[in-house]
Tab-separated table of C-alpha atoms in Angstrom:
chain	number	residue	atom	x	y	z
A	1	MET	CA	-18.402	15.502	-4.798
A	2	ASN	CA	-18.487	11.791	-4.114
A	3	PRO	CA	-17.174	10.617	-0.734
A	4	ILE	CA	-13.673	9.208	-0.373
A	5	TYR	CA	-12.758	7.133	2.666
A	6	ILE	CA	-9.547	5.916	4.259
A	7	LEU	CA	-9.452	2.162	4.880
A	8	GLY	CA	-7.799	2.113	8.281
A	9	ALA	CA	-8.364	4.057	11.472
A	10	GLY	CA	-5.112	3.983	13.435
A	11	ASN	CA	-2.243	6.432	13.778
A	12	PHE	CA	-0.818	5.456	10.405
A	13	ALA	CA	-4.149	6.215	8.736
A	14	GLN	CA	-3.911	9.739	10.120
A	15	GLU	CA	-0.408	10.057	8.655
A	16	VAL	CA	-1.807	9.035	5.287
A	17	TYR	CA	-4.590	11.605	5.651
A	18	SER	CA	-2.018	14.302	6.375
A	19	GLU	CA	0.220	13.375	3.471
A	20	VAL	CA	-2.212	12.607	0.651
A	21	PHE	CA	-5.253	14.712	1.567
A	22	LEU	CA	-3.816	17.789	3.271
A	23	GLN	CA	-0.556	17.757	1.281
A	24	GLY	CA	-1.333	15.606	-1.739
A	25	ASN	CA	-3.784	14.828	-4.520
A	26	ALA	CA	-6.420	12.633	-2.821
A	27	SER	CA	-9.027	15.398	-2.560
A	28	GLU	CA	-9.175	15.488	-6.356
A	29	TYR	CA	-11.069	12.189	-6.165
A	30	GLY	CA	-13.783	13.202	-3.700
A	31	LYS	CA	-14.611	14.764	-0.348
A	32	PHE	CA	-12.920	13.109	2.623
A	33	SER	CA	-15.718	11.443	4.575
A	34	GLY	CA	-14.058	9.388	7.294
A	35	TYR	CA	-12.009	6.412	8.362
A	36	ILE	CA	-13.180	2.812	8.073
A	37	TYR	CA	-12.150	-0.020	10.387
A	38	LEU	CA	-13.311	-3.634	10.613
A	39	SER	CA	-15.242	-5.019	13.574
A	40	LYS	CA	-14.424	-8.368	15.162
A	41	LEU	CA	-16.874	-9.882	12.661
A	42	ASN	CA	-15.108	-8.063	9.783
A	43	ASN	CA	-17.995	-5.648	9.286
A	44	PRO	CA	-16.832	-2.203	8.096
A	45	ILE	CA	-17.447	0.643	10.550
A	46	VAL	CA	-17.040	4.252	9.445
A	47	ILE	CA	-15.868	7.054	11.741
A	48	ASP	CA	-17.006	10.383	10.280
A	49	GLU	CA	-15.281	13.725	10.658
A	50	GLU	CA	-17.224	14.430	13.865
A	51	GLY	CA	-16.101	11.150	15.402
A	52	ASN	CA	-19.474	9.409	15.054
A	53	GLU	CA	-19.401	5.688	14.253
A	54	ALA	CA	-21.863	3.742	12.122
A	55	GLY	CA	-21.997	0.644	10.004
A	56	PHE	CA	-20.718	1.343	6.503
A	57	THR	CA	-23.494	1.059	3.910
A	58	PHE	CA	-21.410	0.730	0.714
A	59	PRO	CA	-22.779	3.703	-1.249
A	60	LYS	CA	-22.867	3.243	-4.996
A	61	LYS	CA	-20.450	6.100	-5.617
A	62	ALA	CA	-17.404	6.242	-3.347
A	63	ALA	CA	-13.619	6.003	-3.453
A	64	PHE	CA	-11.136	4.444	-1.043
A	65	VAL	CA	-7.513	4.805	0.052
A	66	LEU	CA	-5.927	1.732	1.671
A	67	ALA	CA	-4.040	3.101	4.676
A	68	THR	CA	-2.708	0.326	6.854
A	69	GLY	CA	0.695	-1.300	6.680
A	70	VAL	CA	-0.478	-4.499	8.411
A	71	LYS	CA	-0.729	-7.247	5.821
A	72	LYS	CA	-3.601	-9.087	7.532
A	73	TRP	CA	-5.792	-5.991	7.521
A	74	ARG	CA	-4.730	-4.966	4.030
A	75	CYS	CA	-5.830	-8.343	2.666
A	76	LYS	CA	-9.144	-8.218	4.546
A	77	PHE	CA	-9.957	-4.713	3.316
A	78	ILE	CA	-9.092	-5.628	-0.265
A	79	ASP	CA	-11.201	-8.810	-0.183
A	80	ILE	CA	-14.247	-7.052	1.311
A	81	PHE	CA	-14.182	-3.958	-0.888
A	82	LYS	CA	-13.300	-5.603	-4.196
A	83	ALA	CA	-16.419	-7.730	-3.716
A	84	LYS	CA	-18.480	-4.522	-3.626
A	85	TYR	CA	-16.702	-2.236	-6.106
A	86	PRO	CA	-14.862	-2.646	-9.423
A	87	ILE	CA	-11.067	-2.499	-9.189
A	88	THR	CA	-10.740	0.745	-11.147
A	89	ASP	CA	-9.173	4.122	-10.463
A	90	GLU	CA	-12.639	5.609	-10.012
A	91	TYR	CA	-13.061	3.608	-6.800
A	92	PHE	CA	-9.430	2.983	-5.856
A	93	PRO	CA	-7.375	5.952	-7.102
A	94	ASN	CA	-3.615	6.212	-6.961
A	95	VAL	CA	-2.847	8.888	-4.365
A	96	LEU	CA	0.414	10.634	-3.605
A	97	ALA	CA	1.948	13.211	-1.333
A	98	ASP	CA	3.104	16.436	-2.949
A	99	SER	CA	6.731	15.424	-2.361
A	100	ALA	CA	6.404	11.996	-3.988
A	101	ASN	CA	8.325	11.744	-7.264
A	102	ILE	CA	6.915	9.321	-9.847
A	103	SER	CA	8.721	9.119	-13.167
A	104	PRO	CA	6.497	9.823	-16.182
A	105	LEU	CA	8.106	6.723	-17.696
A	106	ALA	CA	6.881	4.495	-14.853
A	107	SER	CA	3.527	2.722	-14.946
A	108	TYR	CA	1.221	1.520	-12.209
A	109	GLY	CA	-2.210	0.023	-11.669
A	110	VAL	CA	-4.781	1.304	-9.173
A	111	GLY	CA	-5.033	1.762	-5.421
A	112	ASN	CA	-1.361	2.584	-4.896
A	113	VAL	CA	-0.295	5.010	-2.132
A	114	PHE	CA	2.896	7.081	-2.459
A	115	LEU	CA	3.864	8.906	0.733
A	116	TRP	CA	6.373	11.676	1.526
A	117	ASN	CA	9.513	11.649	-0.615
A	118	SER	CA	8.817	8.231	-2.106
A	119	LEU	CA	10.460	7.788	-5.487
A	120	VAL	CA	9.570	5.628	-8.482
A	121	ARG	CA	12.127	5.775	-11.267
A	122	ALA	CA	11.988	5.296	-15.036
A	123	ASN	CA	10.400	2.179	-16.526
A	124	ALA	CA	9.344	0.733	-13.186
A	125	VAL	CA	6.065	-1.203	-13.343
A	126	LEU	CA	3.803	-1.455	-10.285
A	127	GLY	CA	0.596	-3.444	-9.984
A	128	ASN	CA	-2.340	-2.628	-7.686
A	129	PHE	CA	-2.532	-1.667	-3.994
A	130	ASN	CA	1.156	-1.154	-3.290
A	131	LEU	CA	2.201	1.121	-0.422
A	132	LEU	CA	5.379	3.200	-0.636
A	133	ASN	CA	6.029	4.733	2.757
A	134	ALA	CA	8.180	7.786	3.412
A	135	ALA	CA	11.449	7.953	1.418
A	136	SER	CA	11.089	4.450	-0.045
A	137	ILE	CA	12.472	3.953	-3.551
A	138	VAL	CA	11.568	1.753	-6.504
A	139	HIS	CA	14.440	1.997	-8.979
A	140	HIS	CA	14.494	1.732	-12.756
A	141	ASP	CA	12.979	-1.282	-14.531
A	142	VAL	CA	11.716	-2.864	-11.314
A	143	VAL	CA	8.538	-4.936	-11.631
A	144	MET	CA	6.272	-5.094	-8.569
A	145	GLY	CA	3.071	-7.071	-8.294
A	146	PHE	CA	0.121	-6.662	-5.947
A	147	ASN	CA	-0.161	-5.401	-2.352
A	148	ASN	CA	3.512	-4.967	-1.534
A	149	VAL	CA	4.528	-2.700	1.367
A	150	LEU	CA	7.771	-0.705	1.374
A	151	LEU	CA	8.344	0.810	4.805
A	152	PRO	CA	10.355	4.034	5.338
A	153	GLN	CA	13.672	4.297	3.481
A	154	SER	CA	13.491	0.783	2.048
A	155	GLN	CA	14.360	0.295	-1.605
A	156	ILE	CA	14.405	-2.212	-4.425
A	157	LEU	CA	17.194	-1.604	-6.919
A	158	GLY	CA	17.147	-1.682	-10.696
A	159	ASP	CA	16.025	-4.678	-12.778
A	160	SER	CA	14.732	-6.549	-9.730
A	161	SER	CA	11.217	-7.892	-9.273
A	162	MET	CA	8.842	-8.891	-6.515
A	163	GLU	CA	5.519	-10.627	-6.869
A	164	ASP	CA	2.689	-10.146	-4.335
A	165	ASN	CA	2.163	-9.442	-0.611
A	166	ASN	CA	5.790	-8.771	0.291
A	167	VAL	CA	7.049	-6.444	3.033
A	168	LEU	CA	10.333	-4.544	3.002
A	169	ALA	CA	10.838	-3.238	6.547
A	170	SER	CA	12.500	0.102	7.254
A	171	SER	CA	15.837	0.626	5.450
A	172	ALA	CA	15.787	-2.853	3.884
A	173	VAL	CA	17.437	-3.070	0.445
A	174	VAL	CA	16.923	-5.489	-2.416
A	175	VAL	CA	19.983	-5.238	-4.692
A	176	THR	CA	19.924	-5.292	-8.483
A	177	LYS	CA	18.593	-8.180	-10.584
A	178	ILE	CA	16.973	-10.043	-7.698
A	179	LYS	CA	13.751	-12.016	-8.111
A	180	MET	CA	11.398	-12.243	-5.132
A	181	GLY	CA	8.315	-14.414	-4.982
A	182	SER	CA	5.285	-13.708	-2.786
A	183	GLU	CA	4.531	-13.465	0.949
A	184	ASN	CA	8.114	-12.627	1.953
A	185	THR	CA	9.309	-10.297	4.724
A	186	ILE	CA	12.720	-8.593	4.690
A	187	SER	CA	13.591	-7.370	8.170
A	188	ALA	CA	14.711	-3.819	8.959
A	189	GLY	CA	18.149	-2.899	7.653
A	190	GLU	CA	18.759	-6.175	5.817
A	191	VAL	CA	20.303	-6.304	2.325
A	192	LEU	CA	19.020	-9.066	0.066
A	193	PHE	CA	21.654	-10.384	-2.355
A	194	ASP	CA	19.956	-13.650	-3.372
A	195	ASN	CA	16.734	-14.603	-5.098
A	196	LEU	CA	13.879	-15.434	-2.769
A	197	GLU	CA	11.068	-17.908	-3.351
A	198	ASN	CA	7.713	-17.717	-1.509
A	199	ARG	CA	6.887	-17.297	2.189
A	200	LYS	CA	10.384	-16.560	3.494
A	201	PHE	CA	11.518	-14.403	6.396
A	202	PHE	CA	14.965	-12.764	6.145
A	203	GLN	CA	16.500	-11.492	9.378
A	204	SER	CA	20.048	-11.218	10.770
A	205	GLY	CA	21.453	-12.655	7.567
A	206	TYR	CA	19.346	-15.838	7.702
A	207	ILE	CA	16.453	-16.901	5.492
A	208	VAL	CA	13.848	-19.148	7.125
A	209	ASN	CA	10.463	-20.474	6.049
A	210	LYS	CA	7.363	-18.780	7.413
A	211	PRO	CA	5.029	-21.048	9.420
């Protein structure tokens, strides 16, 4: 089998390994071959199953699971690896925990990660490289773009949309028929009732511009 690697090497990466390799479908796409982190010079370093570290050599045949919730590192991994590999499900499969529930009427691109008890409901449309953490929910007819992160128990309700690189922190809720732009962060426990443009931070009921 071809190797499949986790992009990320912290505690969260180990959670992803547990949920999508040991209790999910990721092993259908290859043999788990280690974790990859980035050096200070943004060079990929692989840690194999024995704990040995070496520079990553970008083999011709390999697959990858993006397993960090930190936007900076997600963007760096995506930029580095899309320059080396086509953005297809052969190289960036959609992986899910056994308890994830994805409607057969939903559609999604590649490189998405669906963790424990995440739920995607009918007619939702997801782009590439989205992360749905434990018990997060994407409701019916939602449209999500690229590289959005839904942290545990967050949800976006029906007929809403978000573009790219947004973060919903734990238990955050986007109510129905809301339009979100890109690069926004909704703080933990907040409920978004209004449309949001780009690069906003919503906390304690206030929306402010990001620096």
